[in-house]
PDB file of N, CA and C in Angstrom:
ATOM      1  N   MET A   1     -18.489  17.613  -3.196  1.00  0.00           N
ATOM      2  CA  MET A   1     -17.494  16.580  -3.385  1.00  0.00           C
ATOM      3  C   MET A   1     -17.836  15.800  -4.644  1.00  0.00           C
ATOM      4  N   ARG A   2     -16.875  15.624  -5.495  1.00  0.00           N
ATOM      5  CA  ARG A   2     -17.064  14.973  -6.783  1.00  0.00           C
ATOM      6  C   ARG A   2     -17.166  13.461  -6.635  1.00  0.00           C
ATOM      7  N   ASP A   3     -18.166  12.849  -7.281  1.00  0.00           N
ATOM      8  CA  ASP A   3     -18.314  11.398  -7.278  1.00  0.00           C
ATOM      9  C   ASP A   3     -17.314  10.819  -8.268  1.00  0.00           C
ATOM     10  N   THR A   4     -16.405  10.003  -7.764  1.00  0.00           N
ATOM     11  CA  THR A   4     -15.352   9.434  -8.606  1.00  0.00           C
ATOM     12  C   THR A   4     -15.643   8.009  -9.048  1.00  0.00           C
ATOM     13  N   SER A   5     -16.765   7.452  -8.615  1.00  0.00           N
ATOM     14  CA  SER A   5     -17.017   6.030  -8.838  1.00  0.00           C
ATOM     15  C   SER A   5     -17.117   5.641 -10.309  1.00  0.00           C
ATOM     16  N   LEU A   6     -17.501   6.549 -11.177  1.00  0.00           N
ATOM     17  CA  LEU A   6     -17.655   6.214 -12.594  1.00  0.00           C
ATOM     18  C   LEU A   6     -16.443   6.575 -13.442  1.00  0.00           C
ATOM     19  N   LEU A   7     -15.475   7.202 -12.831  1.00  0.00           N
ATOM     20  CA  LEU A   7     -14.267   7.581 -13.569  1.00  0.00           C
ATOM     21  C   LEU A   7     -13.385   6.361 -13.831  1.00  0.00           C
ATOM     22  N   PRO A   8     -12.604   6.405 -14.899  1.00  0.00           N
ATOM     23  CA  PRO A   8     -11.625   5.327 -15.102  1.00  0.00           C
ATOM     24  C   PRO A   8     -10.634   5.310 -13.937  1.00  0.00           C
ATOM     25  N   ARG A   9     -10.119   4.140 -13.644  1.00  0.00           N
ATOM     26  CA  ARG A   9      -9.183   3.953 -12.526  1.00  0.00           C
ATOM     27  C   ARG A   9      -8.040   4.961 -12.570  1.00  0.00           C
ATOM     28  N   SER A  10      -7.497   5.208 -13.763  1.00  0.00           N
ATOM     29  CA  SER A  10      -6.346   6.114 -13.896  1.00  0.00           C
ATOM     30  C   SER A  10      -6.679   7.543 -13.465  1.00  0.00           C
ATOM     31  N   GLU A  11      -7.945   7.913 -13.531  1.00  0.00           N
ATOM     32  CA  GLU A  11      -8.363   9.244 -13.075  1.00  0.00           C
ATOM     33  C   GLU A  11      -8.882   9.208 -11.642  1.00  0.00           C
ATOM     34  N   ARG A  12      -9.509   8.113 -11.272  1.00  0.00           N
ATOM     35  CA  ARG A  12     -10.154   7.998  -9.963  1.00  0.00           C
ATOM     36  C   ARG A  12      -9.147   7.930  -8.821  1.00  0.00           C
ATOM     37  N   LEU A  13      -8.108   7.111  -8.959  1.00  0.00           N
ATOM     38  CA  LEU A  13      -7.177   6.908  -7.844  1.00  0.00           C
ATOM     39  C   LEU A  13      -6.447   8.180  -7.426  1.00  0.00           C
ATOM     40  N   PRO A  14      -5.922   8.983  -8.356  1.00  0.00           N
ATOM     41  CA  PRO A  14      -5.291  10.239  -7.913  1.00  0.00           C
ATOM     42  C   PRO A  14      -6.266  11.173  -7.200  1.00  0.00           C
ATOM     43  N   LEU A  15      -7.517  11.202  -7.651  1.00  0.00           N
ATOM     44  CA  LEU A  15      -8.509  12.050  -6.981  1.00  0.00           C
ATOM     45  C   LEU A  15      -8.807  11.541  -5.577  1.00  0.00           C
ATOM     46  N   LEU A  16      -8.870  10.220  -5.429  1.00  0.00           N
ATOM     47  CA  LEU A  16      -9.092   9.661  -4.093  1.00  0.00           C
ATOM     48  C   LEU A  16      -7.917   9.981  -3.172  1.00  0.00           C
ATOM     49  N   LEU A  17      -6.700   9.894  -3.696  1.00  0.00           N
ATOM     50  CA  LEU A  17      -5.526  10.259  -2.892  1.00  0.00           C
ATOM     51  C   LEU A  17      -5.576  11.724  -2.480  1.00  0.00           C
ATOM     52  N   GLU A  18      -6.002  12.569  -3.382  1.00  0.00           N
ATOM     53  CA  GLU A  18      -6.128  13.994  -3.056  1.00  0.00           C
ATOM     54  C   GLU A  18      -7.118  14.185  -1.917  1.00  0.00           C
ATOM     55  N   ARG A  19      -8.249  13.504  -1.987  1.00  0.00           N
ATOM     56  CA  ARG A  19      -9.240  13.608  -0.915  1.00  0.00           C
ATOM     57  C   ARG A  19      -8.703  13.019   0.386  1.00  0.00           C
ATOM     58  N   MET A  20      -7.966  11.919   0.282  1.00  0.00           N
ATOM     59  CA  MET A  20      -7.350  11.319   1.478  1.00  0.00           C
ATOM     60  C   MET A  20      -6.409  12.305   2.149  1.00  0.00           C
ATOM     61  N   SER A  21      -5.702  13.076   1.340  1.00  0.00           N
ATOM     62  CA  SER A  21      -4.736  14.024   1.905  1.00  0.00           C
ATOM     63  C   SER A  21      -5.412  15.087   2.762  1.00  0.00           C
ATOM     64  N   HIS A  22      -6.721  15.203   2.614  1.00  0.00           N
ATOM     65  CA  HIS A  22      -7.504  16.153   3.422  1.00  0.00           C
ATOM     66  C   HIS A  22      -8.312  15.434   4.499  1.00  0.00           C
ATOM     67  N   GLY A  23      -7.960  14.166   4.746  1.00  0.00           N
ATOM     68  CA  GLY A  23      -8.598  13.425   5.828  1.00  0.00           C
ATOM     69  C   GLY A  23      -9.915  12.757   5.484  1.00  0.00           C
ATOM     70  N   ASP A  24     -10.224  12.590   4.215  1.00  0.00           N
ATOM     71  CA  ASP A  24     -11.491  11.997   3.793  1.00  0.00           C
ATOM     72  C   ASP A  24     -11.443  10.471   3.938  1.00  0.00           C
ATOM     73  N   ARG A  25     -12.109   9.970   4.964  1.00  0.00           N
ATOM     74  CA  ARG A  25     -12.102   8.528   5.251  1.00  0.00           C
ATOM     75  C   ARG A  25     -12.884   7.728   4.211  1.00  0.00           C
ATOM     76  N   ASP A  26     -13.914   8.312   3.654  1.00  0.00           N
ATOM     77  CA  ASP A  26     -14.660   7.615   2.595  1.00  0.00           C
ATOM     78  C   ASP A  26     -13.767   7.411   1.370  1.00  0.00           C
ATOM     79  N   ALA A  27     -12.965   8.423   1.061  1.00  0.00           N
ATOM     80  CA  ALA A  27     -12.026   8.292  -0.057  1.00  0.00           C
ATOM     81  C   ALA A  27     -11.012   7.191   0.237  1.00  0.00           C
ATOM     82  N   PHE A  28     -10.571   7.121   1.485  1.00  0.00           N
ATOM     83  CA  PHE A  28      -9.641   6.059   1.870  1.00  0.00           C
ATOM     84  C   PHE A  28     -10.279   4.687   1.645  1.00  0.00           C
ATOM     85  N   GLY A  29     -11.523   4.529   2.062  1.00  0.00           N
ATOM     86  CA  GLY A  29     -12.218   3.258   1.865  1.00  0.00           C
ATOM     87  C   GLY A  29     -12.330   2.897   0.402  1.00  0.00           C
ATOM     88  N   SER A  30     -12.648   3.862  -0.418  1.00  0.00           N
ATOM     89  CA  SER A  30     -12.746   3.617  -1.863  1.00  0.00           C
ATOM     90  C   SER A  30     -11.387   3.296  -2.460  1.00  0.00           C
ATOM     91  N   PHE A  31     -10.372   4.008  -2.007  1.00  0.00           N
ATOM     92  CA  PHE A  31      -9.008   3.759  -2.481  1.00  0.00           C
ATOM     93  C   PHE A  31      -8.574   2.343  -2.102  1.00  0.00           C
ATOM     94  N   TYR A  32      -8.826   1.964  -0.867  1.00  0.00           N
ATOM     95  CA  TYR A  32      -8.500   0.612  -0.399  1.00  0.00           C
ATOM     96  C   TYR A  32      -9.228  -0.432  -1.243  1.00  0.00           C
ATOM     97  N   ASP A  33     -10.529  -0.259  -1.419  1.00  0.00           N
ATOM     98  CA  ASP A  33     -11.311  -1.221  -2.194  1.00  0.00           C
ATOM     99  C   ASP A  33     -10.782  -1.372  -3.616  1.00  0.00           C
ATOM    100  N   ALA A  34     -10.307  -0.281  -4.188  1.00  0.00           N
ATOM    101  CA  ALA A  34      -9.829  -0.297  -5.568  1.00  0.00           C
ATOM    102  C   ALA A  34      -8.423  -0.870  -5.720  1.00  0.00           C
ATOM    103  N   THR A  35      -7.650  -0.903  -4.634  1.00  0.00           N
ATOM    104  CA  THR A  35      -6.231  -1.277  -4.770  1.00  0.00           C
ATOM    105  C   THR A  35      -5.774  -2.435  -3.894  1.00  0.00           C
ATOM    106  N   ALA A  36      -6.567  -2.839  -2.928  1.00  0.00           N
ATOM    107  CA  ALA A  36      -6.107  -3.829  -1.938  1.00  0.00           C
ATOM    108  C   ALA A  36      -5.710  -5.165  -2.556  1.00  0.00           C
ATOM    109  N   ARG A  37      -6.424  -5.600  -3.564  1.00  0.00           N
ATOM    110  CA  ARG A  37      -6.089  -6.887  -4.188  1.00  0.00           C
ATOM    111  C   ARG A  37      -4.673  -6.861  -4.778  1.00  0.00           C
ATOM    112  N   VAL A  38      -4.349  -5.777  -5.446  1.00  0.00           N
ATOM    113  CA  VAL A  38      -3.021  -5.642  -6.049  1.00  0.00           C
ATOM    114  C   VAL A  38      -1.935  -5.553  -4.971  1.00  0.00           C
ATOM    115  N   VAL A  39      -2.200  -4.769  -3.929  1.00  0.00           N
ATOM    116  CA  VAL A  39      -1.214  -4.602  -2.856  1.00  0.00           C
ATOM    117  C   VAL A  39      -0.982  -5.934  -2.137  1.00  0.00           C
ATOM    118  N   TYR A  40      -2.051  -6.606  -1.777  1.00  0.00           N
ATOM    119  CA  TYR A  40      -1.903  -7.891  -1.089  1.00  0.00           C
ATOM    120  C   TYR A  40      -1.185  -8.901  -1.992  1.00  0.00           C
ATOM    121  N   GLY A  41      -1.528  -8.933  -3.263  1.00  0.00           N
ATOM    122  CA  GLY A  41      -0.862  -9.843  -4.198  1.00  0.00           C
ATOM    123  C   GLY A  41       0.636  -9.608  -4.264  1.00  0.00           C
ATOM    124  N   MET A  42       1.035  -8.350  -4.312  1.00  0.00           N
ATOM    125  CA  MET A  42       2.467  -8.040  -4.343  1.00  0.00           C
ATOM    126  C   MET A  42       3.115  -8.379  -3.009  1.00  0.00           C
ATOM    127  N   ALA A  43       2.449  -8.062  -1.911  1.00  0.00           N
ATOM    128  CA  ALA A  43       3.005  -8.385  -0.595  1.00  0.00           C
ATOM    129  C   ALA A  43       3.163  -9.893  -0.446  1.00  0.00           C
ATOM    130  N   LEU A  44       2.216 -10.659  -0.929  1.00  0.00           N
ATOM    131  CA  LEU A  44       2.305 -12.117  -0.856  1.00  0.00           C
ATOM    132  C   LEU A  44       3.453 -12.633  -1.722  1.00  0.00           C
ATOM    133  N   LYS A  45       3.625 -12.036  -2.869  1.00  0.00           N
ATOM    134  CA  LYS A  45       4.730 -12.436  -3.750  1.00  0.00           C
ATOM    135  C   LYS A  45       6.086 -12.147  -3.102  1.00  0.00           C
ATOM    136  N   VAL A  46       6.190 -11.013  -2.441  1.00  0.00           N
ATOM    137  CA  VAL A  46       7.452 -10.595  -1.829  1.00  0.00           C
ATOM    138  C   VAL A  46       7.706 -11.306  -0.499  1.00  0.00           C
ATOM    139  N   PHE A  47       6.688 -11.399   0.345  1.00  0.00           N
ATOM    140  CA  PHE A  47       6.878 -11.921   1.699  1.00  0.00           C
ATOM    141  C   PHE A  47       6.501 -13.393   1.847  1.00  0.00           C
ATOM    142  N   ILE A  48       5.918 -13.995   0.820  1.00  0.00           N
ATOM    143  CA  ILE A  48       5.568 -15.414   0.736  1.00  0.00           C
ATOM    144  C   ILE A  48       4.460 -15.837   1.709  1.00  0.00           C
ATOM    145  N   GLU A  49       4.624 -15.567   2.957  1.00  0.00           N
ATOM    146  CA  GLU A  49       3.701 -16.052   3.983  1.00  0.00           C
ATOM    147  C   GLU A  49       2.446 -15.169   4.042  1.00  0.00           C
ATOM    148  N   PRO A  50       1.240 -15.782   3.994  1.00  0.00           N
ATOM    149  CA  PRO A  50       0.006 -14.989   4.013  1.00  0.00           C
ATOM    150  C   PRO A  50      -0.123 -14.065   5.231  1.00  0.00           C
ATOM    151  N   ASP A  51       0.276 -14.535   6.404  1.00  0.00           N
ATOM    152  CA  ASP A  51       0.172 -13.669   7.587  1.00  0.00           C
ATOM    153  C   ASP A  51       1.048 -12.432   7.444  1.00  0.00           C
ATOM    154  N   ARG A  52       2.255 -12.616   6.953  1.00  0.00           N
ATOM    155  CA  ARG A  52       3.143 -11.467   6.734  1.00  0.00           C
ATOM    156  C   ARG A  52       2.573 -10.547   5.667  1.00  0.00           C
ATOM    157  N   ALA A  53       2.015 -11.151   4.598  1.00  0.00           N
ATOM    158  CA  ALA A  53       1.446 -10.341   3.517  1.00  0.00           C
ATOM    159  C   ALA A  53       0.277  -9.500   4.027  1.00  0.00           C
ATOM    160  N   HIS A  54      -0.559 -10.072   4.870  1.00  0.00           N
ATOM    161  CA  HIS A  54      -1.670  -9.304   5.456  1.00  0.00           C
ATOM    162  C   HIS A  54      -1.139  -8.167   6.325  1.00  0.00           C
ATOM    163  N   ALA A  55      -0.137  -8.461   7.136  1.00  0.00           N
ATOM    164  CA  ALA A  55       0.438  -7.440   8.013  1.00  0.00           C
ATOM    165  C   ALA A  55       1.057  -6.314   7.195  1.00  0.00           C
ATOM    166  N   VAL A  56       1.772  -6.660   6.154  1.00  0.00           N
ATOM    167  CA  VAL A  56       2.397  -5.645   5.307  1.00  0.00           C
ATOM    168  C   VAL A  56       1.334  -4.837   4.580  1.00  0.00           C
ATOM    169  N   THR A  57       0.276  -5.502   4.145  1.00  0.00           N
ATOM    170  CA  THR A  57      -0.810  -4.779   3.478  1.00  0.00           C
ATOM    171  C   THR A  57      -1.397  -3.734   4.417  1.00  0.00           C
ATOM    172  N   ARG A  58      -1.616  -4.102   5.664  1.00  0.00           N
ATOM    173  CA  ARG A  58      -2.112  -3.115   6.642  1.00  0.00           C
ATOM    174  C   ARG A  58      -1.119  -1.961   6.782  1.00  0.00           C
ATOM    175  N   LEU A  59       0.166  -2.292   6.890  1.00  0.00           N
ATOM    176  CA  LEU A  59       1.202  -1.264   7.005  1.00  0.00           C
ATOM    177  C   LEU A  59       1.193  -0.329   5.796  1.00  0.00           C
ATOM    178  N   VAL A  60       1.036  -0.893   4.612  1.00  0.00           N
ATOM    179  CA  VAL A  60       1.017  -0.088   3.393  1.00  0.00           C
ATOM    180  C   VAL A  60      -0.119   0.935   3.444  1.00  0.00           C
ATOM    181  N   TYR A  61      -1.291   0.524   3.890  1.00  0.00           N
ATOM    182  CA  TYR A  61      -2.419   1.455   3.916  1.00  0.00           C
ATOM    183  C   TYR A  61      -2.331   2.473   5.047  1.00  0.00           C
ATOM    184  N   VAL A  62      -1.755   2.102   6.158  1.00  0.00           N
ATOM    185  CA  VAL A  62      -1.500   3.093   7.212  1.00  0.00           C
ATOM    186  C   VAL A  62      -0.511   4.136   6.674  1.00  0.00           C
ATOM    187  N   THR A  63       0.511   3.651   6.001  1.00  0.00           N
ATOM    188  CA  THR A  63       1.511   4.547   5.415  1.00  0.00           C
ATOM    189  C   THR A  63       0.883   5.424   4.340  1.00  0.00           C
ATOM    190  N   ALA A  64       0.049   4.828   3.481  1.00  0.00           N
ATOM    191  CA  ALA A  64      -0.598   5.596   2.417  1.00  0.00           C
ATOM    192  C   ALA A  64      -1.479   6.697   2.998  1.00  0.00           C
ATOM    193  N   TRP A  65      -2.199   6.385   4.068  1.00  0.00           N
ATOM    194  CA  TRP A  65      -3.048   7.397   4.710  1.00  0.00           C
ATOM    195  C   TRP A  65      -2.178   8.552   5.226  1.00  0.00           C
ATOM    196  N   THR A  66      -1.076   8.192   5.857  1.00  0.00           N
ATOM    197  CA  THR A  66      -0.184   9.193   6.436  1.00  0.00           C
ATOM    198  C   THR A  66       0.518  10.026   5.367  1.00  0.00           C
ATOM    199  N   LEU A  67       0.945   9.362   4.299  1.00  0.00           N
ATOM    200  CA  LEU A  67       1.730  10.046   3.271  1.00  0.00           C
ATOM    201  C   LEU A  67       0.911  10.597   2.108  1.00  0.00           C
ATOM    202  N   ALA A  68      -0.399  10.427   2.133  1.00  0.00           N
ATOM    203  CA  ALA A  68      -1.231  10.908   1.026  1.00  0.00           C
ATOM    204  C   ALA A  68      -0.942  12.369   0.655  1.00  0.00           C
ATOM    205  N   PRO A  69      -0.704  13.254   1.627  1.00  0.00           N
ATOM    206  CA  PRO A  69      -0.413  14.638   1.246  1.00  0.00           C
ATOM    207  C   PRO A  69       0.871  14.802   0.430  1.00  0.00           C
ATOM    208  N   THR A  70       1.754  13.823   0.479  1.00  0.00           N
ATOM    209  CA  THR A  70       3.019  13.927  -0.256  1.00  0.00           C
ATOM    210  C   THR A  70       2.955  13.277  -1.633  1.00  0.00           C
ATOM    211  N   TYR A  71       1.850  12.616  -1.948  1.00  0.00           N
ATOM    212  CA  TYR A  71       1.740  11.941  -3.235  1.00  0.00           C
ATOM    213  C   TYR A  71       1.773  12.952  -4.373  1.00  0.00           C
ATOM    214  N   SER A  72       2.524  12.618  -5.420  1.00  0.00           N
ATOM    215  CA  SER A  72       2.603  13.474  -6.599  1.00  0.00           C
ATOM    216  C   SER A  72       2.326  12.628  -7.839  1.00  0.00           C
ATOM    217  N   ALA A  73       1.251  12.949  -8.528  1.00  0.00           N
ATOM    218  CA  ALA A  73       0.885  12.213  -9.739  1.00  0.00           C
ATOM    219  C   ALA A  73       1.943  12.335 -10.827  1.00  0.00           C
ATOM    220  N   SER A  74       2.745  13.370 -10.784  1.00  0.00           N
ATOM    221  CA  SER A  74       3.792  13.543 -11.796  1.00  0.00           C
ATOM    222  C   SER A  74       4.978  12.601 -11.567  1.00  0.00           C
ATOM    223  N   ARG A  75       5.054  12.015 -10.369  1.00  0.00           N
ATOM    224  CA  ARG A  75       6.178  11.135 -10.047  1.00  0.00           C
ATOM    225  C   ARG A  75       5.849   9.657 -10.187  1.00  0.00           C
ATOM    226  N   ALA A  76       4.590   9.281  -9.938  1.00  0.00           N
ATOM    227  CA  ALA A  76       4.214   7.868  -9.996  1.00  0.00           C
ATOM    228  C   ALA A  76       2.702   7.736 -10.046  1.00  0.00           C
ATOM    229  N   THR A  77       2.250   6.632 -10.624  1.00  0.00           N
ATOM    230  CA  THR A  77       0.824   6.336 -10.546  1.00  0.00           C
ATOM    231  C   THR A  77       0.522   5.925  -9.114  1.00  0.00           C
ATOM    232  N   PRO A  78      -0.721   6.008  -8.692  1.00  0.00           N
ATOM    233  CA  PRO A  78      -1.046   5.562  -7.335  1.00  0.00           C
ATOM    234  C   PRO A  78      -0.640   4.107  -7.071  1.00  0.00           C
ATOM    235  N   THR A  79      -0.843   3.246  -8.050  1.00  0.00           N
ATOM    236  CA  THR A  79      -0.469   1.839  -7.868  1.00  0.00           C
ATOM    237  C   THR A  79       1.036   1.687  -7.734  1.00  0.00           C
ATOM    238  N   ASP A  80       1.793   2.370  -8.562  1.00  0.00           N
ATOM    239  CA  ASP A  80       3.255   2.319  -8.441  1.00  0.00           C
ATOM    240  C   ASP A  80       3.707   2.881  -7.094  1.00  0.00           C
ATOM    241  N   TRP A  81       3.061   3.924  -6.639  1.00  0.00           N
ATOM    242  CA  TRP A  81       3.379   4.522  -5.344  1.00  0.00           C
ATOM    243  C   TRP A  81       3.149   3.504  -4.232  1.00  0.00           C
ATOM    244  N   LEU A  82       2.015   2.796  -4.284  1.00  0.00           N
ATOM    245  CA  LEU A  82       1.741   1.761  -3.285  1.00  0.00           C
ATOM    246  C   LEU A  82       2.775   0.639  -3.356  1.00  0.00           C
ATOM    247  N   MET A  83       3.150   0.243  -4.565  1.00  0.00           N
ATOM    248  CA  MET A  83       4.154  -0.822  -4.714  1.00  0.00           C
ATOM    249  C   MET A  83       5.496  -0.391  -4.135  1.00  0.00           C
ATOM    250  N   SER A  84       5.803   0.896  -4.242  1.00  0.00           N
ATOM    251  CA  SER A  84       7.058   1.388  -3.649  1.00  0.00           C
ATOM    252  C   SER A  84       7.011   1.282  -2.127  1.00  0.00           C
ATOM    253  N   ILE A  85       5.821   1.456  -1.555  1.00  0.00           N
ATOM    254  CA  ILE A  85       5.684   1.300  -0.101  1.00  0.00           C
ATOM    255  C   ILE A  85       5.875  -0.163   0.293  1.00  0.00           C
ATOM    256  N   VAL A  86       5.347  -1.095  -0.512  1.00  0.00           N
ATOM    257  CA  VAL A  86       5.596  -2.525  -0.265  1.00  0.00           C
ATOM    258  C   VAL A  86       7.095  -2.792  -0.331  1.00  0.00           C
ATOM    259  N   GLY A  87       7.755  -2.238  -1.333  1.00  0.00           N
ATOM    260  CA  GLY A  87       9.203  -2.425  -1.473  1.00  0.00           C
ATOM    261  C   GLY A  87       9.972  -1.852  -0.301  1.00  0.00           C
ATOM    262  N   GLU A  88       9.546  -0.713   0.194  1.00  0.00           N
ATOM    263  CA  GLU A  88      10.199  -0.118   1.362  1.00  0.00           C
ATOM    264  C   GLU A  88      10.012  -0.987   2.596  1.00  0.00           C
ATOM    265  N   ALA A  89       8.830  -1.590   2.727  1.00  0.00           N
ATOM    266  CA  ALA A  89       8.586  -2.502   3.857  1.00  0.00           C
ATOM    267  C   ALA A  89       9.511  -3.707   3.767  1.00  0.00           C
ATOM    268  N   PHE A  90       9.707  -4.217   2.562  1.00  0.00           N
ATOM    269  CA  PHE A  90      10.615  -5.355   2.384  1.00  0.00           C
ATOM    270  C   PHE A  90      12.045  -4.935   2.712  1.00  0.00           C
ATOM    271  N   GLY A  91      12.460  -3.781   2.210  1.00  0.00           N
ATOM    272  CA  GLY A  91      13.804  -3.298   2.508  1.00  0.00           C
ATOM    273  C   GLY A  91      14.022  -3.111   3.994  1.00  0.00           C
ATOM    274  N   ALA A  92      13.007  -2.568   4.683  1.00  0.00           N
ATOM    275  CA  ALA A  92      13.106  -2.382   6.128  1.00  0.00           C
ATOM    276  C   ALA A  92      13.220  -3.728   6.826  1.00  0.00           C
ATOM    277  N   SER A  93      12.479  -4.711   6.357  1.00  0.00           N
ATOM    278  CA  SER A  93      12.537  -6.029   6.999  1.00  0.00           C
ATOM    279  C   SER A  93      13.903  -6.666   6.818  1.00  0.00           C
ATOM    280  N   MET A  94      14.538  -6.419   5.698  1.00  0.00           N
ATOM    281  CA  MET A  94      15.863  -7.002   5.449  1.00  0.00           C
ATOM    282  C   MET A  94      16.941  -6.312   6.284  1.00  0.00           C
ATOM    283  N   LYS A  95      16.744  -5.054   6.622  1.00  0.00           N
ATOM    284  CA  LYS A  95      17.734  -4.316   7.413  1.00  0.00           C
ATOM    285  C   LYS A  95      17.666  -4.650   8.899  1.00  0.00           C
ATOM    286  N   VAL A  96      16.493  -5.089   9.363  1.00  0.00           N
ATOM    287  CA  VAL A  96      16.297  -5.313  10.791  1.00  0.00           C
ATOM    288  C   VAL A  96      17.117  -6.483  11.309  1.00  0.00           C
ATOM    289  N   GLY A  97      17.185  -7.558  10.545  1.00  0.00           N
ATOM    290  CA  GLY A  97      17.900  -8.733  11.020  1.00  0.00           C
ATOM    291  C   GLY A  97      18.528  -9.487   9.873  1.00  0.00           C
ATOM    292  N   SER A  98      19.314 -10.445  10.213  1.00  0.00           N
ATOM    293  CA  SER A  98      19.927 -11.252   9.170  1.00  0.00           C
ATOM    294  C   SER A  98      18.919 -12.266   8.676  1.00  0.00           C
ATOM    295  N   CYS A  99      19.131 -12.733   7.491  1.00  0.00           N
ATOM    296  CA  CYS A  99      18.219 -13.686   6.877  1.00  0.00           C
ATOM    297  C   CYS A  99      18.382 -15.054   7.536  1.00  0.00           C
ATOM    298  N   CYS A 100      17.258 -15.693   7.858  1.00  0.00           N
ATOM    299  CA  CYS A 100      17.324 -16.971   8.551  1.00  0.00           C
ATOM    300  C   CYS A 100      16.998 -18.142   7.645  1.00  0.00           C
ATOM    301  N   SER A 101      16.829 -17.903   6.375  1.00  0.00           N
ATOM    302  CA  SER A 101      16.598 -19.005   5.447  1.00  0.00           C
ATOM    303  C   SER A 101      17.267 -18.674   4.133  1.00  0.00           C
ATOM    304  N   SER A 102      17.207 -19.580   3.220  1.00  0.00           N
ATOM    305  CA  SER A 102      17.827 -19.343   1.925  1.00  0.00           C
ATOM    306  C   SER A 102      16.979 -18.421   1.059  1.00  0.00           C
ATOM    307  N   ARG A 103      15.739 -18.156   1.466  1.00  0.00           N
ATOM    308  CA  ARG A 103      14.864 -17.268   0.708  1.00  0.00           C
ATOM    309  C   ARG A 103      14.858 -15.895   1.367  1.00  0.00           C
ATOM    310  N   PRO A 104      15.306 -14.856   0.671  1.00  0.00           N
ATOM    311  CA  PRO A 104      15.389 -13.525   1.272  1.00  0.00           C
ATOM    312  C   PRO A 104      14.062 -13.013   1.814  1.00  0.00           C
ATOM    313  N   SER A 105      12.947 -13.481   1.292  1.00  0.00           N
ATOM    314  CA  SER A 105      11.665 -12.980   1.763  1.00  0.00           C
ATOM    315  C   SER A 105      11.308 -13.522   3.136  1.00  0.00           C
ATOM    316  N   HIS A 106      12.114 -14.442   3.668  1.00  0.00           N
ATOM    317  CA  HIS A 106      11.877 -14.991   4.999  1.00  0.00           C
ATOM    318  C   HIS A 106      12.846 -14.391   6.009  1.00  0.00           C
ATOM    319  N   ALA A 107      13.036 -13.089   5.918  1.00  0.00           N
ATOM    320  CA  ALA A 107      13.943 -12.416   6.838  1.00  0.00           C
ATOM    321  C   ALA A 107      13.480 -12.631   8.274  1.00  0.00           C
ATOM    322  N   CYS A 108      14.431 -12.653   9.191  1.00  0.00           N
ATOM    323  CA  CYS A 108      14.139 -12.927  10.608  1.00  0.00           C
ATOM    324  C   CYS A 108      13.585 -11.692  11.291  1.00  0.00           C
ATOM    325  N   VAL A 109      12.415 -11.292  10.902  1.00  0.00           N
ATOM    326  CA  VAL A 109      11.773 -10.143  11.517  1.00  0.00           C
ATOM    327  C   VAL A 109      10.290 -10.420  11.675  1.00  0.00           C
ATOM    328  N   THR A 110       9.677  -9.677  12.518  1.00  0.00           N
ATOM    329  CA  THR A 110       8.236  -9.731  12.651  1.00  0.00           C
ATOM    330  C   THR A 110       7.673  -8.415  12.174  1.00  0.00           C
ATOM    331  N   PHE A 111       6.388  -8.352  11.983  1.00  0.00           N
ATOM    332  CA  PHE A 111       5.754  -7.135  11.547  1.00  0.00           C
ATOM    333  C   PHE A 111       6.043  -5.992  12.499  1.00  0.00           C
ATOM    334  N   GLN A 112       6.063  -6.268  13.798  1.00  0.00           N
ATOM    335  CA  GLN A 112       6.299  -5.216  14.770  1.00  0.00           C
ATOM    336  C   GLN A 112       7.684  -4.585  14.580  1.00  0.00           C
ATOM    337  N   GLN A 113       8.617  -5.339  14.025  1.00  0.00           N
ATOM    338  CA  GLN A 113       9.953  -4.790  13.821  1.00  0.00           C
ATOM    339  C   GLN A 113      10.037  -3.889  12.594  1.00  0.00           C
ATOM    340  N   LEU A 114       9.046  -3.971  11.688  1.00  0.00           N
ATOM    341  CA  LEU A 114       9.062  -3.103  10.521  1.00  0.00           C
ATOM    342  C   LEU A 114       8.898  -1.715  11.005  1.00  0.00           C
TER     343      LEU A 114
END
């Protein structure tokens, strides 16, 4: 197994996703460590509330683990791919219920409804 820790991020993340697609939990941990700050930051920006952002971040990584075999480096960078999952979570939250405030990110849903 190739050590990816010294590779530039642009090379390391696709390799970690490839390893994740084969069930490599260590690769998942490294992938999470390398990307979680960005994912949580975007989730917080989109969902506003820290509790929702944490819940969405967990959802994003469960989804990433599940969908790793479908990742294609020719279609998106790993970070862009993760951001698309955050966007899909937001879209799903908006479809579940009507908005209960003037801010769209405060849709009337809970994490369980995503």
